Coordinates of C-alpha atoms in Angstrom, one line a residue:
Chain A
M2 CA -47.8 51.0 -80.5
A3 CA -51.0 51.8 -78.8
N4 CA -51.5 49.7 -75.7
I5 CA -54.8 48.2 -76.8
A6 CA -53.2 46.9 -80.0
A7 CA -50.3 45.2 -78.3
Q8 CA -52.5 43.7 -75.6
R9 CA -54.9 42.4 -78.1
I10 CA -52.3 40.9 -80.4
K11 CA -50.7 39.3 -77.4
R12 CA -54.0 37.7 -76.4
E13 CA -54.7 36.6 -79.9
F14 CA -51.2 35.2 -80.3
K15 CA -51.9 32.9 -77.4
E16 CA -55.3 32.1 -78.9
V17 CA -53.8 31.0 -82.2
I18 CA -51.0 29.0 -80.5
R19 CA -53.5 27.1 -78.4
S20 CA -56.1 26.7 -81.2
E21 CA -56.8 23.2 -82.7
E22 CA -55.9 24.4 -86.2
V23 CA -52.3 24.8 -85.0
A24 CA -52.4 21.4 -83.5
K25 CA -53.5 20.1 -86.9
C26 CA -50.7 22.2 -88.6
A27 CA -53.3 24.1 -90.6
I28 CA -52.2 27.6 -89.4
K29 CA -49.3 29.0 -87.5
V30 CA -48.1 32.4 -86.4
E31 CA -44.6 33.5 -85.3
L32 CA -43.3 36.8 -84.0
V33 CA -41.0 38.7 -86.2
D34 CA -40.1 41.4 -83.7
N35 CA -40.8 41.4 -80.0
N36 CA -43.1 44.4 -79.9
Y37 CA -45.9 42.5 -81.7
T38 CA -46.1 44.9 -84.7
E39 CA -45.1 42.3 -87.2
L40 CA -45.8 38.7 -87.4
K41 CA -45.2 35.8 -89.7
G42 CA -48.2 33.7 -90.5
E43 CA -48.3 30.3 -92.3
I44 CA -51.3 28.5 -93.7
A45 CA -51.4 25.0 -95.2
G46 CA -53.0 24.7 -98.7
P47 CA -56.5 23.3 -98.2
P48 CA -57.1 19.7 -99.3
D49 CA -58.7 19.0 -102.7
T50 CA -57.4 22.2 -104.1
P51 CA -54.3 22.9 -106.3
Y52 CA -52.7 24.3 -103.2
E53 CA -52.9 21.0 -101.3
G54 CA -49.6 20.0 -99.6
G55 CA -48.1 23.5 -99.9
N56 CA -47.2 25.8 -97.0
F57 CA -47.8 29.5 -97.6
V58 CA -46.0 32.1 -95.6
L59 CA -47.7 35.4 -94.9
E60 CA -46.5 38.8 -93.7
I61 CA -48.7 40.3 -91.1
K62 CA -48.3 43.9 -90.1
V63 CA -50.3 45.2 -87.2
P64 CA -51.2 48.9 -87.4
E65 CA -51.2 51.2 -84.4
T66 CA -54.9 51.5 -84.7
Y67 CA -55.6 47.7 -84.5
P68 CA -58.2 46.3 -84.0
F69 CA -60.0 49.3 -85.4
N70 CA -58.2 48.8 -88.6
P71 CA -57.4 45.5 -90.2
P72 CA -53.9 44.0 -90.1
K73 CA -52.0 44.3 -93.3
V74 CA -51.5 40.9 -94.8
R75 CA -49.7 39.7 -97.9
F76 CA -48.3 36.5 -99.2
I77 CA -44.6 36.0 -99.1
T78 CA -44.8 32.7 -100.8
K79 CA -45.5 33.1 -104.5
I80 CA -48.9 31.8 -105.4
W81 CA -51.1 31.5 -108.5
H82 CA -54.5 32.7 -107.5
P83 CA -57.1 35.1 -109.0
N84 CA -57.4 37.1 -105.8
I85 CA -53.7 37.3 -104.9
S86 CA -51.1 39.2 -106.9
S87 CA -48.6 36.8 -108.4
V88 CA -46.1 39.7 -108.3
T89 CA -46.5 41.3 -104.9
G90 CA -48.5 38.8 -102.9
A91 CA -51.1 41.5 -102.2
I92 CA -54.5 40.0 -101.3
C93 CA -57.9 41.0 -102.4
L94 CA -60.2 39.9 -99.6
D95 CA -63.1 42.0 -98.3
I96 CA -62.4 41.4 -94.6
L97 CA -58.9 42.8 -95.0
K98 CA -60.4 45.9 -96.4
D99 CA -63.8 47.4 -96.0
Q100 CA -65.4 44.4 -94.4
W101 CA -63.0 44.3 -91.5
A102 CA -64.6 44.2 -88.1
A103 CA -62.9 44.7 -84.7
A104 CA -64.2 41.4 -83.5
M105 CA -62.1 39.5 -86.0
T106 CA -58.8 38.0 -84.9
L107 CA -55.6 36.7 -86.3
R108 CA -57.0 33.2 -86.2
T109 CA -60.2 34.2 -88.2
V110 CA -58.0 36.1 -90.7
L111 CA -55.8 33.1 -91.3
L112 CA -58.8 30.7 -91.6
S113 CA -60.4 33.2 -94.0
L114 CA -57.3 33.2 -96.2
Q115 CA -57.3 29.4 -96.2
A116 CA -61.0 29.5 -97.3
L117 CA -60.0 32.0 -100.0
L118 CA -57.5 29.4 -101.4
A119 CA -60.3 26.9 -101.5
A120 CA -62.9 29.3 -103.1
A121 CA -61.5 31.9 -105.4
E122 CA -63.5 35.0 -106.5
P123 CA -62.5 35.5 -110.1
D124 CA -65.1 38.3 -110.5
D125 CA -63.2 40.4 -107.9
P126 CA -59.7 39.8 -109.0
Q127 CA -56.4 41.0 -107.8
D128 CA -54.4 39.4 -110.6
A129 CA -56.2 39.9 -113.9
V130 CA -54.1 37.4 -115.8
V131 CA -54.8 34.6 -113.4
A132 CA -58.4 35.5 -113.1
R133 CA -58.8 35.4 -116.9
Q134 CA -57.2 32.0 -117.0
Y135 CA -59.4 30.8 -114.2
K136 CA -62.5 31.8 -116.1
E137 CA -61.5 30.7 -119.6
N138 CA -59.5 27.6 -118.9
L139 CA -60.1 26.2 -115.4
E140 CA -58.0 23.0 -116.0
M141 CA -55.1 25.1 -117.2
F142 CA -55.5 27.3 -114.1
K143 CA -55.4 24.2 -111.8
L144 CA -52.3 22.8 -113.5
T145 CA -50.5 26.1 -113.2
A146 CA -51.5 26.7 -109.5
R147 CA -50.4 23.2 -108.7
H148 CA -47.1 23.8 -110.4
W149 CA -46.5 27.0 -108.5
T150 CA -47.4 25.2 -105.3
N151 CA -44.8 22.7 -106.1
A152 CA -42.2 25.3 -107.1
Y153 CA -42.6 27.8 -104.2
A154 CA -44.6 26.2 -101.4
G155 CA -43.2 22.7 -101.2
G156 CA -46.2 21.0 -102.8
P157 CA -45.8 17.4 -103.8
S158 CA -47.1 17.5 -107.3
V159 CA -44.3 17.7 -109.9
N160 CA -45.2 18.4 -113.5
P161 CA -42.2 17.4 -115.6
E162 CA -43.7 19.1 -118.7
C163 CA -43.8 22.5 -117.0
D164 CA -40.3 22.0 -115.5
D165 CA -39.0 21.0 -118.9
K166 CA -40.5 24.1 -120.7
I167 CA -39.1 26.3 -117.9
K168 CA -35.7 24.7 -118.3
R169 CA -35.7 25.4 -122.0
L170 CA -36.3 29.1 -121.4
V171 CA -33.7 29.1 -118.6
D172 CA -31.2 27.6 -121.1
M173 CA -31.9 30.6 -123.3
G174 CA -30.8 32.8 -120.4
I175 CA -34.2 33.7 -118.9
E176 CA -34.4 33.9 -115.1
E177 CA -36.4 30.9 -113.8
H178 CA -39.2 32.9 -112.1
Q179 CA -39.6 35.2 -115.1
A180 CA -39.8 32.1 -117.4
R181 CA -42.5 30.6 -115.1
V182 CA -44.5 33.8 -115.1
A183 CA -44.4 34.0 -118.9
L184 CA -45.3 30.4 -119.5
S185 CA -48.1 30.5 -116.8
S186 CA -49.5 33.7 -118.4
Y187 CA -49.6 32.1 -121.9
N188 CA -51.2 28.8 -120.9
W189 CA -47.8 27.1 -121.1
D190 CA -47.5 27.9 -124.8
L191 CA -43.7 27.9 -125.2
E192 CA -43.7 29.8 -128.5
R193 CA -45.9 32.6 -127.3
A194 CA -44.0 32.9 -124.0
T195 CA -40.7 33.1 -125.8
E196 CA -42.1 35.7 -128.2
Q197 CA -43.3 37.8 -125.2
L198 CA -40.0 37.4 -123.4
F199 CA -37.8 38.4 -126.3
S200 CA -40.0 41.1 -127.9
Chain B
M6 CA -36.4 51.9 -80.9
A7 CA -35.0 50.0 -77.9
E8 CA -36.8 52.2 -75.4
G9 CA -40.1 52.0 -77.2
S10 CA -40.1 48.2 -77.3
Q11 CA -39.1 48.0 -73.6
N12 CA -42.1 50.0 -72.6
V13 CA -44.4 47.7 -74.5
T14 CA -42.9 44.6 -73.0
L15 CA -43.2 46.0 -69.5
S16 CA -46.8 46.9 -69.8
L17 CA -47.4 43.4 -71.3
A18 CA -45.7 41.8 -68.4
E19 CA -48.0 43.3 -65.9
E20 CA -51.0 42.6 -68.1
S21 CA -50.2 38.9 -68.3
S22 CA -49.8 38.5 -64.6
I23 CA -53.3 39.8 -64.1
N24 CA -54.6 37.5 -66.8
E25 CA -53.7 34.3 -65.0
F26 CA -56.1 35.2 -62.2
A27 CA -58.8 37.1 -64.0
A28 CA -59.3 35.8 -67.5
P29 CA -62.9 36.9 -68.2
E30 CA -65.8 34.6 -69.0
A31 CA -67.0 35.1 -72.6
R32 CA -70.1 37.1 -71.6
F33 CA -67.9 39.5 -69.7
E34 CA -65.3 39.9 -72.4
C35 CA -65.2 42.8 -74.9
P36 CA -64.8 41.5 -78.4
I37 CA -62.6 44.5 -79.3
C38 CA -60.1 44.7 -76.5
L39 CA -60.6 41.0 -75.4
S40 CA -60.5 42.2 -71.8
W41 CA -63.1 42.6 -69.0
L42 CA -66.0 44.9 -70.1
R43 CA -65.3 48.3 -68.8
D44 CA -68.4 50.5 -68.6
P45 CA -70.3 48.0 -70.7
V46 CA -72.8 49.0 -73.4
L47 CA -75.2 46.9 -75.4
T48 CA -75.9 47.4 -79.1
C49 CA -79.4 47.1 -80.5
C50 CA -78.1 43.9 -82.3
G51 CA -77.4 42.4 -78.9
H52 CA -73.6 42.6 -78.5
R53 CA -71.7 44.0 -75.5
F54 CA -68.6 46.2 -75.7
C55 CA -66.6 48.5 -73.5
R56 CA -68.0 52.0 -74.1
N57 CA -64.7 53.3 -75.2
C58 CA -64.0 50.4 -77.5
I59 CA -67.3 50.6 -79.5
Q60 CA -67.2 54.3 -79.6
G61 CA -63.7 54.2 -81.1
W62 CA -64.9 51.7 -83.7
L63 CA -68.1 53.7 -84.6
L64 CA -66.0 56.8 -85.2
K65 CA -64.9 55.3 -88.5
E66 CA -67.5 52.5 -89.2
N67 CA -71.2 52.4 -88.8
A68 CA -71.7 48.7 -88.3
C69 CA -71.4 46.2 -85.5
P70 CA -67.9 44.6 -85.4
V71 CA -69.4 41.2 -84.7
D72 CA -72.3 40.9 -87.1
N73 CA -72.0 44.0 -89.4
M74 CA -75.5 45.3 -88.4
K75 CA -75.8 48.9 -89.1
L76 CA -75.3 50.9 -85.9
N77 CA -75.9 54.6 -85.2
K78 CA -73.4 55.7 -82.6
D79 CA -75.9 57.9 -80.9
S80 CA -79.1 56.0 -81.0
D81 CA -78.2 52.3 -81.1
I82 CA -76.0 52.0 -78.0
F83 CA -77.3 51.6 -74.5
P84 CA -75.6 51.3 -71.2
D85 CA -75.7 47.8 -70.0
N86 CA -76.1 48.3 -66.3
F87 CA -77.1 44.7 -65.7
T88 CA -73.8 43.5 -66.9
R89 CA -72.0 46.3 -65.1
R90 CA -73.6 45.2 -61.8
E91 CA -72.7 41.6 -62.5
I92 CA -69.1 42.4 -63.2
S93 CA -68.9 44.6 -60.1
Q94 CA -70.2 41.6 -58.1
Q95 CA -67.6 39.4 -59.5
K96 CA -65.3 39.6 -56.6
T97 CA -61.9 38.4 -57.4
K98 CA -59.3 37.8 -54.7
C99 CA -56.1 39.7 -55.0
P100 CA -53.5 37.6 -56.7
N101 CA -51.3 38.3 -53.7
I102 CA -53.6 36.1 -51.5
V103 CA -50.8 33.6 -51.5
R104 CA -48.8 36.0 -49.5
G105 CA -51.6 37.1 -47.2
C106 CA -53.5 39.9 -49.0
L107 CA -57.2 39.4 -48.2
V108 CA -58.5 42.1 -50.3
E109 CA -61.5 41.2 -52.6
L110 CA -62.2 43.5 -55.5
S111 CA -63.8 43.8 -58.9
P112 CA -61.7 42.3 -61.7
L113 CA -61.6 45.8 -63.2
D114 CA -59.8 47.1 -60.2
V115 CA -57.2 44.3 -59.9
E116 CA -54.7 46.2 -62.1
S117 CA -54.8 49.4 -60.1
H118 CA -54.8 47.5 -56.8
L119 CA -51.8 45.4 -57.7
L120 CA -49.7 48.6 -58.1
V121 CA -50.4 49.6 -54.5
C122 CA -51.0 46.2 -52.8
E123 CA -48.9 46.0 -49.7
Y124 CA -48.3 42.3 -50.2
R125 CA -46.9 42.6 -53.7
I126 CA -43.5 41.3 -54.2
P127 CA -41.1 44.2 -54.7
D128 CA -39.9 44.2 -58.3
N129 CA -36.4 43.3 -57.4
E130 CA -37.4 40.1 -55.5
K131 CA -39.5 38.7 -58.3
L132 CA -38.2 35.7 -60.3
K133 CA -36.5 36.8 -63.5
C134 CA -37.1 35.1 -66.8
N135 CA -34.4 32.5 -67.6
F136 CA -33.8 34.6 -70.7
A137 CA -33.3 37.9 -68.8
N138 CA -29.7 37.9 -69.9
V139 CA -30.7 38.3 -73.5
G140 CA -33.3 40.9 -72.8
C141 CA -36.6 39.3 -71.7
K142 CA -38.0 41.7 -69.1
E143 CA -40.7 39.5 -67.7
K144 CA -40.8 38.8 -63.9
F145 CA -42.7 36.3 -62.0
E146 CA -44.0 35.7 -58.5
D147 CA -43.6 32.0 -58.5
E148 CA -42.0 29.1 -60.4
P149 CA -45.2 27.9 -62.2
Q150 CA -45.8 31.3 -63.7
R151 CA -42.3 31.3 -64.9
Q152 CA -42.7 27.8 -66.4
E153 CA -45.8 28.9 -68.2
H154 CA -44.1 31.9 -69.5
L155 CA -41.2 29.8 -70.8
E156 CA -43.5 27.4 -72.6
Q157 CA -45.6 30.2 -74.2
N158 CA -42.7 32.4 -75.4
V159 CA -40.4 30.0 -77.0
Q160 CA -40.4 31.9 -80.3
Q161 CA -39.9 35.3 -78.6
H162 CA -37.0 33.9 -76.6
L163 CA -35.5 32.4 -79.7
L164 CA -35.8 35.8 -81.4
L165 CA -34.1 37.5 -78.5
L166 CA -31.3 34.9 -78.6
S167 CA -30.8 35.3 -82.3
Q168 CA -30.7 39.1 -82.0
M169 CA -28.2 38.8 -79.2
Y170 CA -26.2 36.3 -81.2
A171 CA -26.1 38.7 -84.1
N172 CA -24.5 41.3 -81.8
V173 CA -22.0 39.1 -80.0
S174 CA -20.9 36.9 -82.8
V175 CA -19.1 39.8 -84.5
T176 CA -17.1 40.9 -81.4
P177 CA -15.1 37.8 -80.5
I178 CA -14.0 37.4 -84.1
Q179 CA -12.7 40.9 -84.1
E180 CA -11.0 40.5 -80.7
N181 CA -9.5 37.2 -81.5
A182 CA -8.7 38.2 -85.1
S183 CA -5.1 39.1 -84.3
S184 CA -4.4 35.8 -82.5
T185 CA -6.1 33.9 -85.2
L186 CA -4.2 35.9 -87.7
A187 CA -1.0 35.0 -86.0
Q188 CA -1.9 31.4 -86.2
G189 CA -2.8 31.9 -89.8
N190 CA 0.6 33.5 -90.6
F191 CA 2.2 30.5 -88.9
W192 CA 1.2 28.4 -91.9
D193 CA 0.9 30.9 -94.6
P194 CA 3.8 32.6 -96.3
P195 CA 4.1 36.2 -95.0
S196 CA 1.8 38.6 -96.9
K197 CA 3.4 41.0 -99.3
H198 CA 1.5 43.9 -98.0
D199 CA 1.9 43.1 -94.3
D200 CA 1.2 46.6 -93.0
E201 CA -2.0 47.1 -94.9
A202 CA -3.3 43.7 -94.0
S203 CA -3.1 44.1 -90.3
S204 CA -4.5 47.7 -90.2
S205 CA -8.0 47.4 -91.6
T206 CA -10.8 45.2 -90.5
T207 CA -11.9 44.3 -93.9
S208 CA -8.6 42.8 -94.9
Q209 CA -8.5 41.0 -91.5
S210 CA -11.7 39.3 -92.4
D211 CA -10.3 38.7 -95.8
N212 CA -7.3 37.1 -94.2
L213 CA -9.5 35.0 -92.1
Q214 CA -11.4 33.9 -95.2
N215 CA -8.1 33.0 -96.8
L216 CA -6.9 31.1 -93.8
L217 CA -10.2 29.2 -93.7
R218 CA -9.8 28.4 -97.4
A219 CA -6.2 27.3 -97.0
L220 CA -7.1 25.1 -94.0
Y221 CA -10.0 23.6 -95.9
E222 CA -7.8 22.8 -98.9
K223 CA -5.3 21.2 -96.6
I224 CA -8.0 19.1 -95.0
V225 CA -9.1 17.9 -98.4
F226 CA -5.6 17.2 -99.5
L227 CA -4.8 15.2 -96.3
E228 CA -8.0 13.3 -96.4
Q229 CA -7.2 12.2 -100.0
K230 CA -3.7 11.3 -98.9
S231 CA -4.9 9.3 -96.0
R232 CA -7.3 7.4 -98.3
E233 CA -4.4 6.5 -100.6
Q234 CA -2.4 5.3 -97.7
D235 CA -5.3 3.1 -96.5
I236 CA -5.4 1.5 -99.9
I237 CA -1.6 0.9 -99.9
I238 CA -1.7 -0.6 -96.4
A239 CA -4.6 -2.9 -97.4
N240 CA -2.7 -4.1 -100.5
M241 CA 0.5 -4.7 -98.4
S242 CA -1.2 -6.6 -95.7
E243 CA -2.9 -8.8 -98.4
Q244 CA 0.6 -9.4 -100.0
L245 CA 2.0 -10.1 -96.5
S246 CA -0.6 -12.8 -95.8
N247 CA 0.2 -14.3 -99.3
F248 CA 3.9 -14.3 -98.4
Q249 CA 3.2 -16.3 -95.3
Q250 CA 1.6 -19.0 -97.5
N251 CA 4.2 -18.7 -100.2
Y252 CA 7.2 -18.9 -97.9
C253 CA 6.0 -21.6 -95.4
N254 CA 8.2 -24.1 -97.4
G255 CA 5.6 -26.8 -97.3
T256 CA 4.9 -26.8 -93.6
Y257 CA 1.5 -25.4 -92.7
I258 CA -0.1 -25.2 -89.3
W259 CA -3.9 -24.8 -89.4
Y260 CA -5.6 -23.5 -86.3
F261 CA -9.0 -25.0 -86.7
N262 CA -11.2 -22.7 -84.6
D263 CA -14.7 -23.1 -83.3
F264 CA -14.1 -26.9 -83.2
S265 CA -17.3 -27.9 -81.4
G266 CA -19.5 -25.6 -83.5
K267 CA -18.1 -26.9 -86.8
I268 CA -18.2 -30.5 -85.7
K269 CA -21.8 -30.1 -84.7
A270 CA -22.6 -28.5 -88.1
M271 CA -20.8 -31.4 -89.8
K272 CA -22.8 -33.9 -87.8
D273 CA -26.0 -32.2 -88.6
K274 CA -25.1 -32.0 -92.3
S275 CA -22.9 -34.9 -93.2
R276 CA -21.7 -33.3 -96.5
T277 CA -20.1 -30.3 -94.8
I278 CA -16.4 -29.9 -95.5
H279 CA -13.9 -27.4 -94.3
Y280 CA -10.8 -26.4 -96.3
S281 CA -7.7 -24.7 -94.8
P282 CA -6.2 -21.5 -96.3
P283 CA -3.8 -22.5 -99.1
F284 CA -0.1 -23.0 -98.6
F285 CA 2.9 -23.6 -101.0
T286 CA 5.5 -26.4 -100.8
S287 CA 8.1 -23.7 -101.8
P288 CA 7.8 -20.1 -102.9
Y289 CA 7.1 -21.2 -106.5
G290 CA 6.0 -24.7 -105.6
Y291 CA 2.8 -26.6 -105.4
K292 CA -0.3 -25.0 -103.9
M293 CA -2.2 -27.2 -101.4
C294 CA -4.7 -27.1 -98.7
I295 CA -6.0 -29.3 -95.9
R296 CA -9.5 -30.6 -95.9
I297 CA -11.4 -31.8 -92.8
N298 CA -14.7 -33.5 -92.6
L299 CA -16.4 -36.4 -90.9
C300 CA -15.9 -39.8 -92.4
P301 CA -19.1 -40.6 -94.4
R302 CA -18.9 -44.3 -93.6
S303 CA -18.3 -43.9 -89.9
P304 CA -19.1 -40.4 -88.6
D305 CA -17.2 -41.0 -85.4
H306 CA -14.0 -40.5 -87.3
I307 CA -12.4 -37.3 -88.6
A308 CA -11.1 -37.5 -92.1
L309 CA -8.1 -35.4 -93.1
F310 CA -7.0 -35.0 -96.7
I311 CA -4.5 -32.9 -98.7
H312 CA -5.8 -31.3 -101.9
V313 CA -3.7 -29.9 -104.7
M314 CA -4.8 -26.5 -105.8
K315 CA -4.4 -24.5 -109.0
S316 CA -1.9 -21.7 -108.9
G317 CA -0.5 -19.2 -111.4
H318 CA 2.7 -21.0 -112.0
D319 CA 1.5 -24.6 -112.3
N320 CA 2.9 -24.8 -115.8
T321 CA 6.5 -24.5 -114.4
L322 CA 6.0 -27.6 -112.2
E323 CA 6.3 -31.2 -112.9
W324 CA 3.1 -33.2 -112.7
P325 CA 1.9 -35.4 -111.1
F326 CA 3.2 -34.1 -107.8
T327 CA 5.6 -36.7 -106.3
G328 CA 6.9 -36.4 -102.8
K329 CA 6.4 -36.9 -99.1
L330 CA 3.3 -35.7 -97.3
S331 CA 2.5 -35.8 -93.6
I332 CA -0.5 -34.9 -91.6
S333 CA -0.5 -34.5 -87.9
I334 CA -2.9 -33.4 -85.2
I335 CA -0.8 -31.6 -82.6
H336 CA -1.5 -32.0 -78.9
P337 CA -1.5 -28.6 -77.4
S338 CA 0.4 -29.5 -74.2
Q339 CA 1.9 -33.0 -74.6
P340 CA 3.8 -33.2 -77.9
S341 CA 4.3 -36.9 -77.4
L342 CA 0.6 -37.6 -77.8
S343 CA 0.5 -35.9 -81.2
I344 CA -0.9 -38.1 -84.0
K345 CA 1.3 -38.1 -87.1
D346 CA 1.0 -40.0 -90.4
V347 CA 3.5 -39.8 -93.2
M348 CA 2.6 -40.7 -96.8
I349 CA 4.6 -41.2 -99.9
T350 CA 2.6 -40.2 -103.0
P351 CA 1.7 -43.3 -105.0
P352 CA 2.1 -42.9 -108.8
N353 CA -0.8 -42.4 -111.1
I354 CA -3.5 -41.2 -108.8
E355 CA -6.0 -38.5 -109.6
A356 CA -5.2 -36.5 -106.5
F357 CA -1.8 -35.3 -107.7
K358 CA -2.5 -34.5 -111.3
Q359 CA -2.3 -30.9 -112.4
P360 CA -5.6 -29.3 -111.2
I361 CA -8.1 -28.1 -113.8
G362 CA -10.5 -26.4 -111.4
D363 CA -9.5 -24.3 -108.4
L364 CA -8.7 -27.5 -106.6
N365 CA -8.4 -31.1 -107.4
Q366 CA -11.7 -32.8 -106.6
K367 CA -9.8 -35.8 -105.2
G368 CA -7.6 -35.4 -102.2
F369 CA -5.1 -37.8 -100.6
G370 CA -5.2 -38.7 -97.0
Y371 CA -7.1 -40.7 -94.4
A372 CA -10.9 -41.1 -94.2
E373 CA -10.5 -42.4 -90.7
F374 CA -7.6 -40.3 -89.3
A375 CA -8.7 -40.2 -85.7
L376 CA -11.7 -40.9 -83.5
L377 CA -13.5 -37.8 -82.5
N378 CA -14.1 -39.0 -79.0
D379 CA -10.4 -39.8 -78.5
L380 CA -9.4 -36.3 -79.6
I381 CA -11.7 -34.8 -77.1
K382 CA -10.9 -37.3 -74.3
L383 CA -7.1 -36.9 -74.7
G384 CA -7.3 -33.1 -74.6
F385 CA -6.4 -32.3 -78.2
V386 CA -9.1 -29.6 -78.3
S387 CA -8.0 -26.6 -76.3
N388 CA -9.8 -23.3 -76.3
N389 CA -12.2 -24.9 -78.8
Q390 CA -9.3 -25.1 -81.3
L391 CA -7.7 -28.1 -83.0
I392 CA -4.1 -27.7 -84.3
I393 CA -3.6 -29.5 -87.6
K394 CA -0.2 -29.6 -89.2
A395 CA 0.7 -30.6 -92.8
T396 CA 4.0 -30.9 -94.5
A397 CA 4.6 -31.5 -98.1
S398 CA 8.0 -31.8 -99.8
T399 CA 9.0 -32.9 -103.3
I400 CA 11.5 -35.7 -103.7

């Protein structure tokens, strides 16, 4: 890895570790290998959003050309969000693409992602299904996102109705995550989800 | 891969030791490399960078990395000689000043100076990281530096440890496998395919698995068995204590413990009554107990009564109970002082009728058996214990 990238990441790593957000448990970074090319990030779901109470794990890959190119970041924790793929965790955020600037750091990236959770951009979606639900039925979107936060990110809000519908599909032999995706995509309409799964 | 990562760690190690002495002020820091501005330039939007850093950035972008202002790499970048002069005047002392190096130099030159400084500690005399054994290459000039390194690199050290663990944890199992196997065979019936089993590693680990499973099953079995035994022992000791009461043949000695405490409680609450454990006049005889309380009429006296209790075989007995009863308070050291009273059951009194409840409400005995003060004065109470004896026999 180019020297400048390693040096910078090492400095930034210290910056994040010492930042007040870490003290408040809002963000966190950990090393994955000891040559600073891959890191594990973690952000707390922002308060007053469906993601509140959840912890979202991120994969951060630092390219050789860092900081001239942005770090490659994706969500490891499954999440229901218009700008994040519910399948791959890929993120649609301008600063991770064309709006990256060399003066940005790991800390600002993590804080931007946290801000993205609080303010989705459905008009620039990564996940079209989620984005459509967000625009057409905001309450349904919030319910689904909250359920996913509970199921994958350790969020506190349990929705027995969702769990029940998933269980019914699981009882039919559908894998749990697949059942959750189908139900989430069809606004928790059990009949339509079943139809899609078995057609 | 190993070599590559080592190189990186080494260059980081030197980097950080400079940092401790020369972390730049914000206005001297390049936002791209986060180090001291080297050959500083100023953009038309008012931001400073190292010349190399911003040129590298503008090769692929055409905007300022800080505020996104459009920048032309040829016309919007100017040498910042003012800052260059300021930085060159920032004289930093060589980190080796603690060992006598008096050189003062620009922070930009510290790195190159350290490599040649005659006061530098030779690499082999530096303090090693406590995690050197597992591959941390960092070295330190003094203890505080090492401490700081240890605090800041907890995760990296854990990572090294876990990598090392992944490597070593396999070897001892394989080395010890034969001895563990031997122990395993000690318990297990010999394998039918003995030769194959000991030859390949996979079947060794299979055997280990089997041994573990067998041991686990044994543990479960033994635990269950020990639980059963516990229950049997508890039942037997309960039966045994019943036997003592059943087979006392009408002579029961009651060790009345915590005498002073109980007497005080009885004085405080005059209705307090204590009953002895039950005893039988014969194995299938009458069930009785002794009752002690303070005489309600004159609380200086101890009252002792015998109560008839309900038992499973009451219907086989003759009622009312007729016979001889005696109550004594035994002197612990001088038997001649013991107080004894013998009573013959008078006919037609409530106390000896067949009990309806657990115990006949009425007892038979003495409301003023002995003076409390006498008992204490004459030394009946020893070790805070009073010995009461009752005998009951049918006529």
